[in-house]
Coordinates of C-alpha atoms and ligand atoms in Angstrom, one line a residue:
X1 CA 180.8 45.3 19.5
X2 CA 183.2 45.8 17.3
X3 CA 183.3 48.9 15.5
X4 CA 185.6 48.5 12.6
X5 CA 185.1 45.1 11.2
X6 CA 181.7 44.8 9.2
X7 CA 180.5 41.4 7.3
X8 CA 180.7 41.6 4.5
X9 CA 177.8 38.8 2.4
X10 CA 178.3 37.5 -1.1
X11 CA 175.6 38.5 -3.8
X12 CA 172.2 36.4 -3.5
X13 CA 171.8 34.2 -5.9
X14 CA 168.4 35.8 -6.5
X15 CA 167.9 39.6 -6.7
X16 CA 166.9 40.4 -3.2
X17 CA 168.0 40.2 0.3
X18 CA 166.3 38.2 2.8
X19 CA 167.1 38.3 6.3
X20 CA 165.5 36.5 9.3
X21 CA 164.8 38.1 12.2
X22 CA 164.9 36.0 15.6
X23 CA 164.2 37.8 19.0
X24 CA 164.1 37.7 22.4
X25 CA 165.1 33.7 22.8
X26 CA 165.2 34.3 27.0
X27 CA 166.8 31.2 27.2
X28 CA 168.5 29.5 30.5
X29 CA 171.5 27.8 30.9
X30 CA 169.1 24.9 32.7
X31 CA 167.3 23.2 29.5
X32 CA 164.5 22.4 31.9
X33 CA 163.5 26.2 33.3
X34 CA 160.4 27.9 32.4
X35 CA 159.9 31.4 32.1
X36 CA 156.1 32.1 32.9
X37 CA 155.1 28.5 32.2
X38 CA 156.7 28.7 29.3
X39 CA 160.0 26.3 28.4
X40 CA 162.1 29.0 26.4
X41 CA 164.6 26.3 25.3
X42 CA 162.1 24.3 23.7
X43 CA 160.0 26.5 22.1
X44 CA 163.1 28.2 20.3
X45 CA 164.1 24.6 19.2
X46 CA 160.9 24.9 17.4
X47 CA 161.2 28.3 16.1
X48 CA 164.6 26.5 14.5
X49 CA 162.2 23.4 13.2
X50 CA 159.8 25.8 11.7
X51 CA 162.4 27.6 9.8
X52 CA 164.1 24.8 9.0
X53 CA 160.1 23.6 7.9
X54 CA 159.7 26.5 5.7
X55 CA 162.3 25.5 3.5
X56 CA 163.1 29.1 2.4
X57 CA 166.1 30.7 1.2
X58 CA 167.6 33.3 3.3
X59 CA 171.0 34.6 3.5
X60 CA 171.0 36.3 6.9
X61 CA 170.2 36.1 10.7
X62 CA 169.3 39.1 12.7
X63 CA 168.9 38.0 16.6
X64 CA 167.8 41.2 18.1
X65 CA 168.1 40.4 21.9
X66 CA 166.9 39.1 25.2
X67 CA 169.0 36.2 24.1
X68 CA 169.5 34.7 28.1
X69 CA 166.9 35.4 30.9
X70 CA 170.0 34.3 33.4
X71 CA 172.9 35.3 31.5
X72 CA 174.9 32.5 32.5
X73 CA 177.2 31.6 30.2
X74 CA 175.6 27.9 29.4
X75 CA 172.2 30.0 27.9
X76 CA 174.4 31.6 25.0
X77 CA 176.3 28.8 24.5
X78 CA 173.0 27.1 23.8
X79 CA 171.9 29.7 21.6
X80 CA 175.2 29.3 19.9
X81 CA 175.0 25.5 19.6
X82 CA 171.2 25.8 18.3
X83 CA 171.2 28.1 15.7
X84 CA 174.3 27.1 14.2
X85 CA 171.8 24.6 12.8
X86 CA 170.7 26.8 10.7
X87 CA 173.8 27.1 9.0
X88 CA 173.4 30.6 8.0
X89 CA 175.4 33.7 9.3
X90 CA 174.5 35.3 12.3
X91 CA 174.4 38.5 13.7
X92 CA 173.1 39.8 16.9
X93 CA 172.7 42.4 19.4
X94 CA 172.3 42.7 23.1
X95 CA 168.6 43.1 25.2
X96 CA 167.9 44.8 28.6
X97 CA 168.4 41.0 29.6
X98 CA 171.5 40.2 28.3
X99 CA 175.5 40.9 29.6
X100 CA 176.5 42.9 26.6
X101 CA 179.9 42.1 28.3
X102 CA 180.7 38.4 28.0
X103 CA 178.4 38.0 24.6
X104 CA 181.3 39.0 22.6
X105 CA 183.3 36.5 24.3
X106 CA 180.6 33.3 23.8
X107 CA 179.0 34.8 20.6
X108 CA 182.1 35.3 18.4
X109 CA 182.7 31.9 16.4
X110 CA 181.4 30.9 13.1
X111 CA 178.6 31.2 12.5
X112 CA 177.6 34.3 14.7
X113 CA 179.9 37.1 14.2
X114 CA 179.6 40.5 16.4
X115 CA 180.2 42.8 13.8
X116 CA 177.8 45.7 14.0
X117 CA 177.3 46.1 10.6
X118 CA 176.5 43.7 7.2
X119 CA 176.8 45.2 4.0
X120 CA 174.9 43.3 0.9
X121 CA 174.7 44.3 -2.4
X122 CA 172.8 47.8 -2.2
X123 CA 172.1 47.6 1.3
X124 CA 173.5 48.0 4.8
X125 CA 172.2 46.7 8.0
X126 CA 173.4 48.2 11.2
X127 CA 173.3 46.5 14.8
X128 CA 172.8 49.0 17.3
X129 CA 173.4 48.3 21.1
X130 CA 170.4 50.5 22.9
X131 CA 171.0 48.1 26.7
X132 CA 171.6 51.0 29.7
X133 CA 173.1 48.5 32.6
X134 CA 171.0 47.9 35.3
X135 CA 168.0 48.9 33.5
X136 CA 165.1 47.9 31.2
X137 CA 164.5 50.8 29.0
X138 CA 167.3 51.4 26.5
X139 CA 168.9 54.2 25.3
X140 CA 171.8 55.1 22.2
X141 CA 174.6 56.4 23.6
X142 CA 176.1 59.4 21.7
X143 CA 178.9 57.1 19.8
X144 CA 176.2 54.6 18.7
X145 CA 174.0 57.2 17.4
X146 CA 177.3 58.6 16.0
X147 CA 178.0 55.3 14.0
X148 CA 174.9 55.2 11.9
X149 CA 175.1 58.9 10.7
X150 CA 178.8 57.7 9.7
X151 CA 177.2 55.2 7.7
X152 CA 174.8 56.8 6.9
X153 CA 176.7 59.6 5.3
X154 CA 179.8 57.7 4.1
X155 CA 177.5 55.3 2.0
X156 CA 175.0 57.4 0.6
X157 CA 174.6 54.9 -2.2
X158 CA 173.1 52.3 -0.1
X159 CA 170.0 51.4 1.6
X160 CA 170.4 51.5 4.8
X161 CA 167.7 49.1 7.7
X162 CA 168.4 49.4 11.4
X163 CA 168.1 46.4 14.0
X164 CA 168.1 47.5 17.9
X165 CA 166.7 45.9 21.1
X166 CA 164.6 48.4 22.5
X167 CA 161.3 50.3 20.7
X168 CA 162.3 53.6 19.7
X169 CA 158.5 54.5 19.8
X170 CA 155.6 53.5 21.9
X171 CA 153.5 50.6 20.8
X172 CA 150.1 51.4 22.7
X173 CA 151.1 49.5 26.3
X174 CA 151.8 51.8 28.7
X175 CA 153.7 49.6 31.0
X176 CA 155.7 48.3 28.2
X177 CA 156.2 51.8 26.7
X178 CA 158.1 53.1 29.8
X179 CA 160.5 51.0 29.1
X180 CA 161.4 52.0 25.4
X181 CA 164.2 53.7 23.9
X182 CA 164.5 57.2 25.9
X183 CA 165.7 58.9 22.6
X184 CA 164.4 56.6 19.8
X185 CA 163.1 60.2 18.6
X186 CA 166.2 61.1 18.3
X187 CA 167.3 58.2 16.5
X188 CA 164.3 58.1 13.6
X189 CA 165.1 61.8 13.6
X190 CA 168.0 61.4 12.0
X191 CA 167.0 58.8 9.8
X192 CA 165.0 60.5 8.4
X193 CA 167.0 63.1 7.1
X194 CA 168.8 60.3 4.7
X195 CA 166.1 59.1 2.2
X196 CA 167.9 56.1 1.7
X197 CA 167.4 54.8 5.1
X198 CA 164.3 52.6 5.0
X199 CA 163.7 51.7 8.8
X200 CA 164.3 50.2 12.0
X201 CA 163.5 46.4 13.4
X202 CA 163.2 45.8 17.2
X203 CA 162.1 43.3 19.5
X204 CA 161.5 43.6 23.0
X205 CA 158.2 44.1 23.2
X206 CA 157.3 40.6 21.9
X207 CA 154.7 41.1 20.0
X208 CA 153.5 42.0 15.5
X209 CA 153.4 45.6 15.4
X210 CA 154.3 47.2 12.2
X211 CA 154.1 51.1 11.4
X212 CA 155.2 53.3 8.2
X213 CA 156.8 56.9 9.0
X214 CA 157.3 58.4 5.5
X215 CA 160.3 56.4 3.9
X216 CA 160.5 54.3 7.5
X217 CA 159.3 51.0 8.2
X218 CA 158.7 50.1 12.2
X219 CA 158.9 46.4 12.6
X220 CA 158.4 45.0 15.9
X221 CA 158.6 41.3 16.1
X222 CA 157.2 38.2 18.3
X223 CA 159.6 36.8 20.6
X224 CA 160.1 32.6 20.6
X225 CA 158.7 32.3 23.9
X226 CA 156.2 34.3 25.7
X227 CA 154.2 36.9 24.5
X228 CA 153.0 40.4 25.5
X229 CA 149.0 41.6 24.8
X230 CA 148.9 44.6 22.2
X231 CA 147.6 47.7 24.0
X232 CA 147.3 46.5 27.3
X233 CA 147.5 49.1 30.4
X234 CA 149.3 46.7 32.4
X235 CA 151.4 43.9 32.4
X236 CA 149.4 41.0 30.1
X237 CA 150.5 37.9 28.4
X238 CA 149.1 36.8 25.0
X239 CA 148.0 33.6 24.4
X240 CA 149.0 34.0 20.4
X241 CA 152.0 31.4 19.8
X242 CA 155.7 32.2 19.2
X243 CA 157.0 33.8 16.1
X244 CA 159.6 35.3 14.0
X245 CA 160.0 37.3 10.6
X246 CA 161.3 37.0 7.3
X247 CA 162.1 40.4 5.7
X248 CA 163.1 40.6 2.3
X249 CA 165.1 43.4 0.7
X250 CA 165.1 43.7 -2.9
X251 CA 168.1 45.8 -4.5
X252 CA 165.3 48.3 -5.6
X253 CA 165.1 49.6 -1.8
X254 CA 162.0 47.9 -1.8
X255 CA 160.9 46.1 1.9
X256 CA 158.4 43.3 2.5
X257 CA 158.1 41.4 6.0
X258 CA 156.6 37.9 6.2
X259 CA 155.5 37.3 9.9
X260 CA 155.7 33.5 10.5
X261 CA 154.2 31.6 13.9
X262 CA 154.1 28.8 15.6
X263 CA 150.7 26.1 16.0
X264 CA 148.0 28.0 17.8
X265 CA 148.3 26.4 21.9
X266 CA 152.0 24.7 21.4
X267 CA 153.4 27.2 23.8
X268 CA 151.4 29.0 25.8
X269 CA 152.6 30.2 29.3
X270 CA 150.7 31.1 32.4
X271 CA 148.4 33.3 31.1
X272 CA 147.7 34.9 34.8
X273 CA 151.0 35.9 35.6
X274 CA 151.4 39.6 36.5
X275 CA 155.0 40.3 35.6
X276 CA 158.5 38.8 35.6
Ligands
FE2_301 FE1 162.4 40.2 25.9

């Protein structure tokens, strides 16, 4: 990620800003694979109709992760090809599943952009890389967590919203929340301190789950493929459909989510599968 360069979006036409948020895509570079049952290349095809369905202005993507399940360099050069579609500027970040190395390389042209942060009017959204190699949980390394109090304190002015892979808090699923951010503590911590800073956005655990900390919204957000059971013990997939999120931020500092989904039964994977 680069660490200098920041995107930089033209004044909305209306008074707020609204960003999508796309996650965990776990796609293949073999259009016909299936993850669990599940074809992830067509299903995010119709995450893309559905937003394209919607027919709502927004000025932003946010894809926060998980984007391959192989990372072979034909999955991201799918994603590429398929959400350039929307023709809309994208941003995204990497997941436990991803090579954070060669996403730069494939994830770089116009369109997507892989700047770490996107400054709007009175806000600034900050993409933070949270992938440890090797391993599922995540974790900030000192200079990420470094980056946003630079921001934070160098743009005290702004409202600031923070997108990362991993859940810096538990959810309720003890098999998922081992894997969560080891020091997402740390993290809201020092949020927390700025009252300007209104929250964080994550995927990963691919489900709706939305909690308010004080001045901090939690927003975790349905993958486009399979999905995980709320407050399950174990390992459990959810027959609820694919989704994504709208989240609108009005100059005031003001946030609102809209959580959007796919037809009840056009995706569902193998609902007895015990892991992956
Ligand atoms: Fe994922």
């Amino acid at each position: 990620m680069n660490n200098q360069e920041f995107l930089a979006l033209a004044e909305s036409a209306s008074d707020a800003l609204k960003v999508l948020q796309i996650t965990d895509t776990h796609l293949f570079g073999d259009p016909e694979k299936d993850l669990l049952g599940l074809n992830t290349r067509n299903s995010f095809r119709a995450i893309l109709d559905s937003v394209k369905s919607d027919n709502q202005h927004f000025d932003l993507v946010v894809v926060t992760g998980d984007i391959s399940q192989d990372d072979s360099p034909a999955s991201y050069q799918a994603f590429a090809d398929e959400i350039a579609s929307l023709n809309k500027p994208v941003v995204w970040l990497p997941g436990n599943h991803d090579d954070g190395l060669i996403m730069p390389d494939l994830l770089s042209a116009a369109p997507l952009s892989s700047v770490n942060r996107v400054c709007a009017g009175t806000w600034q959204l900050l993409m933070l890389d949270s992938q440890v190699r090797g391993f599922t949980f995540g974790e900030l390394e000192s200079k990420q967590l470094e980056f946003v109090s630079d921001c934070l304190e160098q743009n005290p002015d702004l409202y600031t919203l923070v997108f990362v892979h991993h859940n810096p808090v538990p959810v309720g699923s003890r098999w998922l929340d081992q894997h969560r951010m080891k020091n997402g503590e740390t993290l809201l911590q020092q949020l927390s301190r700025f009252p300007n800073a209104r929250g964080v956005v994550w995927g990963h655990v691919h489900q709706d789950w939305v909690q308010q900390r004080e001045q901090l919204h939690l927003i975790a957000t349905p993958s486009t493929c399979i999905q995980f059971k709320p407050r399950s013990e174990q390992f459990s997939l959810d027959k609820r459909p694919p989704g994504y999120r709208y989240i609108t931020l009005a100059q005031d500092g003001q946030l609102s989510t809209e959580l959007k989904r796919l037809a009840d039964n056009a995706f569902v994977p193998d609902l007895k599968a015990q892991g992956y």
